[in-house]
Short mmCIF file of C-alpha atoms in Angstrom, two decimals:
data_model
loop_
_atom_site.label_atom_id
_atom_site.label_comp_id
_atom_site.label_asym_id
_atom_site.label_seq_id
_atom_site.Cartn_x
_atom_site.Cartn_y
_atom_site.Cartn_z
CA UNK A 1419 108.65 76.96 127.01
CA UNK A 1420 108.37 79.14 124.18
CA UNK A 1421 111.99 78.70 123.00
CA UNK A 1422 111.06 75.11 121.81
CA UNK A 1423 108.20 76.32 119.58
CA UNK A 1424 109.30 75.79 115.92
CA UNK A 1425 107.20 78.79 114.44
CA UNK A 1426 108.51 81.53 117.33
CA UNK A 1427 111.84 81.14 115.91
CA UNK A 1428 112.24 83.48 113.19
CA UNK A 1429 115.23 85.60 113.76
CA UNK A 1430 115.07 88.65 111.81
CA UNK A 1431 118.00 89.56 109.87
CA UNK A 1432 118.86 91.25 106.31
CA UNK A 1433 120.29 88.29 104.15
CA UNK A 1434 119.53 87.67 100.63
CA UNK A 1435 117.67 84.65 102.18
CA UNK A 1436 115.47 86.70 104.47
CA UNK A 1437 114.45 88.89 101.49
CA UNK A 1438 113.65 86.18 99.11
CA UNK A 1439 109.74 86.28 98.36
CA UNK A 1440 107.94 83.96 100.96
CA UNK A 1441 106.55 82.17 98.15
CA UNK A 1442 109.80 80.65 96.83
CA UNK A 1443 110.58 79.49 100.11
CA UNK A 1444 108.07 77.79 100.96
CA UNK A 1445 107.95 76.17 97.29
CA UNK A 1446 111.25 75.13 97.28
CA UNK A 1447 110.97 73.49 100.51
CA UNK A 1448 108.57 71.77 99.65
CA UNK A 1449 110.41 71.05 96.45
CA UNK A 1450 113.54 70.17 98.31
CA UNK A 1451 111.86 67.19 100.66
CA UNK A 1452 110.71 65.97 97.29
CA UNK A 1453 114.03 65.88 95.17
CA UNK A 1454 115.64 64.52 98.23
CA UNK A 1455 114.23 61.51 97.83
CA UNK A 1456 115.87 61.25 94.34
CA UNK A 1457 119.49 60.96 95.83
CA UNK A 1458 120.67 57.62 96.25
CA UNK A 1459 124.37 57.22 96.04
CA UNK A 1460 127.02 58.64 98.45
CA UNK A 1461 128.08 61.54 95.84
CA UNK A 1462 124.16 62.35 95.77
CA UNK A 1463 124.10 62.82 99.27
CA UNK A 1464 127.12 64.88 99.62
CA UNK A 1465 126.02 67.10 96.77
CA UNK A 1466 122.46 68.03 98.57
CA UNK A 1467 125.03 68.35 101.69
CA UNK A 1468 127.05 70.72 100.13
CA UNK A 1469 124.09 72.82 98.46
CA UNK A 1470 121.93 72.89 102.04
CA UNK A 1471 125.29 74.15 103.59
CA UNK A 1472 125.47 76.88 101.03
CA UNK A 1473 122.26 77.63 101.58
CA UNK A 1474 122.82 78.01 105.59
CA UNK A 1475 125.80 80.21 104.86
CA UNK A 1476 123.59 82.23 102.45
CA UNK A 1477 121.47 83.17 105.61
CA UNK A 1478 124.28 84.52 107.77
CA UNK A 1479 122.60 82.86 111.02
CA UNK A 1480 124.92 80.96 113.14
CA UNK A 1481 125.23 76.82 112.14
CA UNK A 1482 124.20 76.73 115.95
CA UNK A 1483 120.75 77.18 115.40
CA UNK A 1484 120.78 74.84 113.00
CA UNK A 1485 122.02 72.09 115.09
CA UNK A 1486 120.14 73.18 117.66
CA UNK A 1487 116.91 72.26 115.71
CA UNK A 1488 118.27 68.73 114.98
CA UNK A 1489 119.31 68.13 118.40
CA UNK A 1490 115.84 67.20 120.35
CA UNK A 1491 114.76 64.86 117.66
CA UNK A 1492 118.38 62.82 117.49
CA UNK A 1493 117.58 59.89 119.31
CA UNK A 1494 114.51 59.49 117.44
CA UNK A 1495 116.08 60.02 114.38
CA UNK A 1496 119.18 57.72 115.87
CA UNK A 1497 116.33 55.00 116.77
CA UNK A 1498 114.82 55.09 112.76
CA UNK A 1499 118.16 54.79 111.59
CA UNK A 1500 119.02 51.38 113.85
CA UNK A 1501 115.80 49.66 112.56
CA UNK A 1502 116.74 50.68 109.35
CA UNK A 1503 119.97 48.97 109.72
CA UNK A 1504 119.02 45.98 111.80
CA UNK A 1505 115.59 45.21 109.62
CA UNK A 1506 116.84 45.32 106.18
CA UNK A 1507 118.84 42.64 104.04
CA UNK A 1508 120.61 42.34 101.11
CA UNK A 1509 123.98 42.55 99.84
CA UNK A 1510 127.24 41.36 102.40
CA UNK A 1511 125.77 39.94 105.25
CA UNK A 1512 128.02 40.94 108.40
CA UNK A 1513 126.21 39.56 111.14
CA UNK A 1514 122.99 37.69 112.19
CA UNK A 1515 120.83 36.77 114.98
CA UNK A 1516 117.37 35.41 114.02
CA UNK A 1517 115.11 37.98 112.50
CA UNK A 1518 118.04 40.75 112.91
CA UNK A 1519 120.84 40.93 110.08
CA UNK A 1520 123.50 43.76 110.00
CA UNK A 1521 124.40 43.95 106.39
CA UNK A 1522 126.31 46.19 103.90
CA UNK A 1523 122.80 47.09 102.50
CA UNK A 1524 121.27 48.03 105.79
CA UNK A 1525 124.34 50.54 107.08
CA UNK A 1526 124.17 52.41 103.92
CA UNK A 1527 120.45 52.63 104.26
CA UNK A 1528 121.04 53.76 107.48
CA UNK A 1529 123.58 56.60 107.26
CA UNK A 1530 121.29 57.77 103.84
CA UNK A 1531 118.19 58.14 105.97
CA UNK A 1532 119.96 59.73 108.60
CA UNK A 1533 121.37 62.36 105.86
CA UNK A 1534 117.57 62.64 104.52
CA UNK A 1535 116.42 63.40 108.48
CA UNK A 1536 119.35 66.01 108.75
CA UNK A 1537 118.75 67.72 105.50
CA UNK A 1538 115.17 67.91 105.87
CA UNK A 1539 115.53 69.30 109.23
CA UNK A 1540 117.83 72.02 107.95
CA UNK A 1541 115.97 73.05 105.27
CA UNK A 1542 112.40 73.87 107.41
CA UNK A 1543 114.59 75.18 109.94
CA UNK A 1544 115.74 77.75 107.51
CA UNK A 1545 112.89 78.65 106.22
CA UNK A 1546 111.36 79.18 109.77
CA UNK A 1547 114.32 80.62 110.91
CA UNK A 1548 114.30 83.36 107.79
CA UNK A 1549 110.64 84.09 107.34
CA UNK A 1550 108.15 85.89 109.49
CA UNK A 1551 104.89 83.58 110.29
CA UNK A 1552 102.54 86.28 108.62
CA UNK A 1553 104.62 86.35 105.53
CA UNK A 1554 104.15 82.33 105.44
CA UNK A 1555 100.59 83.34 105.77
CA UNK A 1556 100.28 85.43 102.98
CA UNK A 1557 102.63 82.97 100.74
CA UNK A 1558 99.86 80.25 101.73
CA UNK A 1559 96.93 82.83 100.40
CA UNK A 1560 98.97 83.25 97.39
CA UNK A 1561 99.77 79.93 96.41
CA UNK A 1562 96.08 78.32 97.29
CA UNK A 1563 94.73 81.43 94.72
CA UNK A 1564 94.23 79.01 92.03
CA UNK A 1565 91.73 76.92 94.12
CA UNK A 1566 89.51 79.46 93.81
CA UNK A 1567 88.17 78.15 90.30
CA UNK A 1568 86.81 75.05 92.45
CA UNK A 1569 84.94 77.52 95.09
CA UNK A 1570 87.79 76.73 97.94
CA UNK A 1571 87.18 79.77 100.28
CA UNK A 1572 91.19 81.16 99.95
CA UNK A 1573 90.23 84.40 101.53
CA UNK A 1574 88.89 83.11 104.41
CA UNK A 1575 91.53 80.40 105.06
CA UNK A 1576 94.38 82.77 105.06
CA UNK A 1577 92.53 85.09 107.75
CA UNK A 1578 92.06 82.42 109.65
CA UNK A 1579 95.59 80.90 109.48
CA UNK A 1580 96.68 84.74 110.03
CA UNK A 1581 94.39 85.24 112.95
CA UNK A 1582 96.04 81.91 114.39
CA UNK A 1583 99.22 82.30 113.93
CA UNK A 1584 98.97 85.58 115.35
CA UNK A 1585 97.44 84.13 118.54
CA UNK A 1586 99.85 81.33 119.14
CA UNK A 1587 102.07 83.45 121.41
CA UNK A 1588 99.20 85.12 123.21
CA UNK A 1589 97.36 81.67 124.31
CA UNK A 1590 100.78 79.81 124.72
CA UNK A 1591 101.53 82.68 127.45
CA UNK A 1592 98.50 82.53 128.70
CA UNK A 1593 98.69 78.22 128.89
CA UNK A 1594 101.98 79.02 130.69
CA UNK A 1595 100.08 81.27 133.02
CA UNK A 1596 96.72 79.17 133.51
CA UNK A 1597 99.38 76.29 134.30
CA UNK A 1598 101.59 78.14 137.06
CA UNK A 1599 98.30 79.30 138.60
CA UNK A 1600 97.15 75.31 138.47
CA UNK A 1601 100.25 74.56 139.75
CA UNK A 1602 100.06 76.58 142.99
CA UNK A 1603 96.89 75.02 143.34
CA UNK A 1604 98.78 71.71 143.72
CA UNK A 1605 98.27 70.34 140.25
CA UNK A 1606 101.23 67.93 139.16
CA UNK A 1607 101.75 68.60 135.31
CA UNK A 1608 103.88 65.36 134.10
CA UNK A 1609 103.77 63.04 136.93
CA UNK A 1610 102.43 60.17 137.96
CA UNK A 1611 100.53 57.44 135.96
CA UNK A 1612 98.65 57.87 132.68
CA UNK A 1613 95.48 58.68 133.60
CA UNK A 1614 96.60 61.02 136.32
CA UNK A 1615 98.70 63.04 133.93
CA UNK A 1616 95.71 63.14 131.59
CA UNK A 1617 93.65 64.66 134.63
CA UNK A 1618 95.79 67.17 135.13
CA UNK A 1619 95.35 68.37 131.53
CA UNK A 1620 91.57 69.12 132.15
CA UNK A 1621 92.27 71.85 134.77
CA UNK A 1622 94.03 73.46 131.73
CA UNK A 1623 91.68 72.93 128.90
CA UNK A 1624 88.96 74.45 130.60
CA UNK A 1625 89.93 77.92 131.13
CA UNK A 1626 91.99 77.62 127.54
CA UNK A 1627 88.82 77.18 126.02
CA UNK A 1628 86.21 79.85 127.51
CA UNK A 1629 88.94 82.71 127.16
CA UNK A 1630 89.48 81.26 123.14
CA UNK A 1631 85.55 81.84 122.94
CA UNK A 1632 85.65 84.97 124.71
CA UNK A 1633 88.56 86.35 122.74
CA UNK A 1634 86.66 84.64 119.60
CA UNK A 1635 83.60 86.84 120.34
CA UNK A 1636 85.70 90.24 121.21
CA UNK A 1637 87.84 90.04 117.98
CA UNK A 1638 84.60 89.42 115.38
CA UNK A 1639 83.22 92.69 117.36
CA UNK A 1640 86.39 94.46 116.83
CA UNK A 1641 86.50 93.44 113.29
CA UNK A 1642 83.11 94.23 112.03
CA UNK A 1643 83.48 97.57 113.86
CA UNK A 1644 86.15 97.83 111.49
CA UNK A 1645 84.05 97.45 108.52
CA UNK A 1646 84.63 93.66 107.79
CA UNK A 1647 81.81 92.38 105.63
CA UNK A 1648 83.78 89.01 104.34
CA UNK A 1649 86.96 88.18 102.31
CA UNK A 1650 85.80 89.33 98.94
CA UNK A 1651 86.51 93.04 97.63
CA UNK A 1652 89.15 93.75 100.00
CA UNK A 1653 92.69 95.23 98.93
CA UNK A 1654 95.99 94.03 100.57
CA UNK A 1655 98.45 96.33 102.74
CA UNK A 1656 101.31 93.87 102.74
CA UNK A 1657 102.01 92.96 99.05
CA UNK A 1658 104.52 90.31 97.91
CA UNK A 1659 107.02 91.02 95.13
CA UNK A 1660 108.73 88.88 93.02
CA UNK A 1661 112.39 89.99 92.05
CA UNK A 1662 115.20 88.87 90.28
CA UNK A 1663 116.93 86.70 93.40
CA UNK A 1664 113.69 84.54 93.69
CA UNK A 1665 114.06 83.77 89.74
CA UNK A 1666 117.72 82.55 90.64
CA UNK A 1667 116.70 80.78 93.64
CA UNK A 1668 114.46 78.73 91.41
CA UNK A 1669 117.36 78.28 88.60
CA UNK A 1670 119.18 76.92 91.51
CA UNK A 1671 116.99 74.24 92.18
CA UNK A 1672 116.35 73.41 88.60
CA UNK A 1673 120.15 73.17 88.22
CA UNK A 1674 120.62 70.73 91.75
CA UNK A 1675 117.62 68.78 90.07
CA UNK A 1676 119.65 67.93 87.15
CA UNK A 1677 122.95 67.34 89.08
CA UNK A 1678 120.83 65.02 90.88
CA UNK A 1679 119.55 62.99 87.90
CA UNK A 1680 123.02 62.83 86.51
CA UNK A 1681 124.61 61.54 89.66
CA UNK A 1682 122.49 58.90 90.42
CA UNK B 425 74.46 86.64 121.34
CA UNK B 426 76.44 86.60 117.96
CA UNK B 427 75.33 83.56 115.66
CA UNK B 428 76.26 82.95 112.19
CA UNK B 429 78.78 85.72 111.14
CA UNK B 430 80.86 84.98 109.37
CA UNK B 431 83.44 87.22 111.26
CA UNK B 432 82.83 85.42 114.57
CA UNK B 433 83.23 81.38 112.72
CA UNK B 434 86.83 82.75 111.31
CA UNK B 435 88.08 83.85 114.33
CA UNK B 436 86.69 81.00 116.81
CA UNK B 437 88.27 78.50 114.33
CA UNK B 438 91.36 80.34 114.26
CA UNK B 439 91.68 80.38 117.83
CA UNK B 440 90.86 76.47 118.41
CA UNK B 441 93.74 76.01 115.47
CA UNK B 442 95.97 78.09 117.62
CA UNK B 443 95.18 75.96 120.47
CA UNK B 444 96.07 72.67 118.22
CA UNK B 445 99.25 74.41 117.15
CA UNK B 446 99.79 75.09 120.91
CA UNK B 447 99.01 71.61 122.19
CA UNK B 448 101.54 70.08 118.90
CA UNK B 449 104.32 72.47 120.53
CA UNK B 450 103.98 72.27 124.19
CA UNK B 451 105.50 69.23 125.80
CA UNK B 452 103.02 67.37 128.25
CA UNK B 453 100.43 69.12 126.61
CA UNK B 454 99.33 67.55 123.19
CA UNK B 455 101.78 64.42 123.33
CA UNK B 456 102.39 62.85 126.95
CA UNK B 457 104.84 60.35 125.50
CA UNK B 458 104.47 56.59 126.54
CA UNK B 459 105.91 53.52 124.34
CA UNK B 460 105.80 54.13 120.62
CA UNK B 461 103.01 55.85 120.14
CA UNK B 462 102.51 58.66 122.20
CA UNK B 463 99.09 59.17 123.71
CA UNK B 464 97.56 62.16 122.60
CA UNK B 465 95.22 64.81 124.09
CA UNK B 466 94.74 67.04 121.19
CA UNK B 467 91.93 64.69 120.23
CA UNK B 468 89.75 66.47 122.72
CA UNK B 469 90.00 69.56 120.85
CA UNK B 470 88.90 68.30 117.83
CA UNK B 471 86.39 66.68 119.55
CA UNK B 472 84.94 69.80 121.43
CA UNK B 473 85.06 71.47 118.19
CA UNK B 474 83.02 69.31 116.77
CA UNK B 475 80.56 69.16 119.62
CA UNK B 476 79.88 73.23 120.08
CA UNK B 477 80.89 74.17 116.30
CA UNK B 478 79.28 71.76 114.26
CA UNK B 479 80.68 68.71 112.62
CA UNK B 480 82.13 70.61 109.44
CA UNK B 481 84.00 72.72 112.13
CA UNK B 482 85.34 69.72 113.92
CA UNK B 483 86.58 68.08 110.54
CA UNK B 484 88.35 71.45 109.80
CA UNK B 485 89.73 71.69 112.67
CA UNK B 486 91.07 67.81 112.73
CA UNK B 487 92.18 68.36 109.36
CA UNK B 488 94.64 71.23 110.52
CA UNK B 489 95.88 68.49 113.21
CA UNK B 490 96.37 66.49 110.58
CA UNK B 491 98.17 68.70 108.51
CA UNK B 492 100.53 69.56 111.31
CA UNK B 493 101.15 65.70 112.03
CA UNK B 494 101.96 64.99 108.40
CA UNK B 495 104.55 67.86 108.51
CA UNK B 496 106.09 67.17 111.37
CA UNK B 497 106.44 63.32 110.62
CA UNK B 498 109.01 64.99 107.87
CA UNK B 499 110.33 67.76 109.95
CA UNK B 500 110.21 67.29 113.53
CA UNK B 501 108.75 63.62 114.45
CA UNK B 502 106.84 63.30 117.73
CA UNK B 503 107.45 59.22 118.09
CA UNK B 504 109.68 56.73 116.25
CA UNK B 505 106.76 55.54 114.74
CA UNK B 506 106.14 58.99 113.02
CA UNK B 507 108.66 59.07 110.23
CA UNK B 508 107.66 55.48 109.20
CA UNK B 509 103.87 56.23 108.87
CA UNK B 510 102.62 59.61 109.53
CA UNK B 511 104.64 60.66 106.47
CA UNK B 512 101.70 59.04 104.57
CA UNK B 513 98.85 61.81 104.09
CA UNK B 514 95.89 59.14 104.15
CA UNK B 515 97.40 58.12 107.82
CA UNK B 516 98.10 61.59 108.94
CA UNK B 517 94.96 63.34 107.65
CA UNK B 518 91.88 60.66 106.79
CA UNK B 519 91.13 59.88 110.74
CA UNK B 520 91.56 63.30 112.32
CA UNK B 521 89.15 64.50 109.96
CA UNK B 522 86.86 61.76 110.57
CA UNK B 523 86.82 62.60 114.28
CA UNK B 524 85.17 65.59 113.38
CA UNK B 525 82.66 64.32 111.20
CA UNK B 526 81.51 61.52 113.30
CA UNK B 527 81.61 63.25 116.67
CA UNK B 528 79.96 66.22 114.98
CA UNK B 529 76.68 63.99 113.28
CA UNK B 530 76.50 61.05 116.22
CA UNK B 531 75.76 64.21 118.38
CA UNK B 532 73.58 65.99 116.44
CA UNK B 533 71.61 63.13 115.81
CA UNK B 534 71.41 62.01 119.73
CA UNK B 535 70.34 65.35 120.47
CA UNK B 536 66.88 64.95 118.46
CA UNK B 537 66.60 61.81 120.85
CA UNK B 538 65.05 61.97 124.55
CA UNK B 539 68.87 60.91 125.82
CA UNK B 540 70.26 63.43 128.48
CA UNK B 541 72.87 66.22 126.57
CA UNK B 542 75.45 64.64 128.65
CA UNK B 543 74.70 61.29 127.72
CA UNK B 544 74.91 62.47 124.32
CA UNK B 545 78.00 64.07 124.47
CA UNK B 546 79.67 61.09 126.17
CA UNK B 547 78.65 58.85 123.57
CA UNK B 548 79.83 61.04 120.44
CA UNK B 549 83.33 62.05 122.40
CA UNK B 550 83.90 57.86 122.60
CA UNK B 551 82.76 57.39 119.53
CA UNK B 552 84.91 60.51 118.00
CA UNK B 553 88.40 59.46 120.08
CA UNK B 554 87.83 55.37 118.74
CA UNK B 555 87.47 56.16 115.31
CA UNK B 556 91.06 58.24 115.61
CA UNK B 557 92.65 54.95 117.10
CA UNK B 558 90.86 52.53 115.19
CA UNK B 559 91.29 54.32 111.73
CA UNK B 560 95.06 55.23 112.58
CA UNK B 561 95.95 51.56 113.39
CA UNK B 562 93.67 49.92 111.13
CA UNK B 563 95.36 51.97 108.02
CA UNK B 564 98.73 51.01 109.82
CA UNK B 565 98.16 47.29 109.46
CA UNK B 566 96.36 47.72 105.91
CA UNK B 567 99.73 49.87 104.36
CA UNK B 568 102.68 48.74 106.84
CA UNK B 569 102.66 45.29 106.96
CA UNK B 570 106.68 45.43 106.65
CA UNK B 571 109.15 44.25 109.23
CA UNK B 572 110.67 48.05 110.45
CA UNK B 573 107.22 48.62 111.71
CA UNK B 574 106.90 45.64 113.08
CA UNK B 575 109.92 46.28 115.30
CA UNK B 576 108.89 49.52 116.71
CA UNK B 577 106.63 47.62 118.57
CA UNK B 578 109.08 44.71 119.27
CA UNK B 579 107.45 41.88 117.20
CA UNK B 580 107.28 39.94 114.01
CA UNK B 581 104.94 40.70 111.40
CA UNK B 582 102.53 37.60 112.31
CA UNK B 583 102.39 39.19 115.60
CA UNK B 584 101.83 43.08 114.19
CA UNK B 585 97.94 42.45 114.31
CA UNK B 586 98.27 41.14 117.96
CA UNK B 587 100.34 44.21 118.76
CA UNK B 588 97.90 46.83 117.08
CA UNK B 589 95.10 45.27 119.14
CA UNK B 590 97.32 45.82 122.51
CA UNK B 591 97.95 49.25 121.42
CA UNK B 592 94.12 50.10 121.15
CA UNK B 593 93.72 48.97 124.65
CA UNK B 594 96.79 50.62 126.28
CA UNK B 595 96.44 53.97 124.12
CA UNK B 596 92.83 53.53 122.77
CA UNK B 597 90.91 53.02 125.70
CA UNK B 598 92.72 55.66 127.95
CA UNK B 599 92.22 58.08 125.40
CA UNK B 600 88.70 57.38 124.73
CA UNK B 601 88.09 57.53 128.40
CA UNK B 602 89.79 61.02 128.30
CA UNK B 603 87.52 62.22 125.80
CA UNK B 604 84.14 60.66 127.32
CA UNK B 605 84.83 62.14 130.59
CA UNK B 606 86.51 65.62 129.46
CA UNK B 607 84.47 66.08 126.62
CA UNK B 608 80.81 66.47 127.85
CA UNK B 609 82.83 68.50 131.04
CA UNK B 610 83.97 71.14 128.69
CA UNK B 611 81.43 71.32 125.69
CA UNK B 612 78.58 71.46 128.23
CA UNK B 613 79.39 74.94 129.39
CA UNK B 614 80.44 76.16 126.20
CA UNK B 615 76.66 75.03 124.53
CA UNK B 616 75.69 78.20 124.96
CA UNK B 617 78.12 79.27 122.09
CA UNK B 618 76.64 77.23 119.77
CA UNK B 619 75.28 79.13 116.60
CA UNK B 620 71.99 77.45 115.70
#
């Protein structure tokens, strides 16, 4: 079960990408989703594909891991592509039947959507494979800092995020344990009609919530016993450092944007 | 009992967020796949957060669900409809925040009346679940009257409204019933953790 979890798929390593500042990786992943919409012809998609492949090579992680990320979604992606192919008109019409039209425009668009999906999934997989979840939380905290101007509780949000990420695997184990315990008592998960399936969730949720409340209680007491008095005025143990490689990454993405604008 | 401490509020919200994250990634727990729009059980978590912790905290937990839906629509969509629809932050996030607010405030208001607490919880849960379904499908109708979305539902544009109404019946009603039964069932014993 846990190997399907996106968050837990961090693979320790010592490549250039692993050592990048998590802020850069997070920002550039979002930026990549943005610039992928700039691509509108085969040259631009080929270029982005090559760029993603170079990024993957730099992580020194096997390509198989990235393909594994796409595999559970492949039917969904193909379904979306098929829809795009069947229901967009324009260009040369190859075949038509009622509202369903297969046209050159539709086919080309379908291929582009497929590429877009795969590239976005590759990039987000790259982010989660090379960045430990807690570094991501640190990065989000650091990036949210400007919001302090509008009295957004940045420290609280960052702390909440760190605690949530820390407890995902713990609660996950617990969920699995409760599921197995209920199975041993005769509950069938994922079988029967809708109502039976939903009813099976109840004996899972109740113990999970009660234990969460107890955990929160214990955790808060332990935090206060160690002198926690709120977010303001604390120092940091994990300090993020911005290095030359981070500037180069941003430069690389800027270059990619320029090339995309020229090629389109 | 420890009420209104910042450390406690942060930890309990964090654990609710962790539960939301787990429901998103454990199969058969958060989403039960049927047809183009999955049946979800995540709204129950948001509703419980809203009733036990209060409307604002419910809205925060709902907002996290919305954000995860939004990010997943790009990176690992849950249903064929998600990449078309939930890439719009308005559809992904606003209904989920409103679940928390509607449930929380309605429950607080009903608590002041003479209704038994369980009945108040049932109504609040029902309202919360319906808020989600109606807003998501309503916003789909407003923003996405295009052939692709219609095709996911195997219909044409003119039939889209009818199909969305059918989805309200097939997904919205089971979800609402689930919320109305499970919401009070779980929230009632958790009431002692309320901080007020």
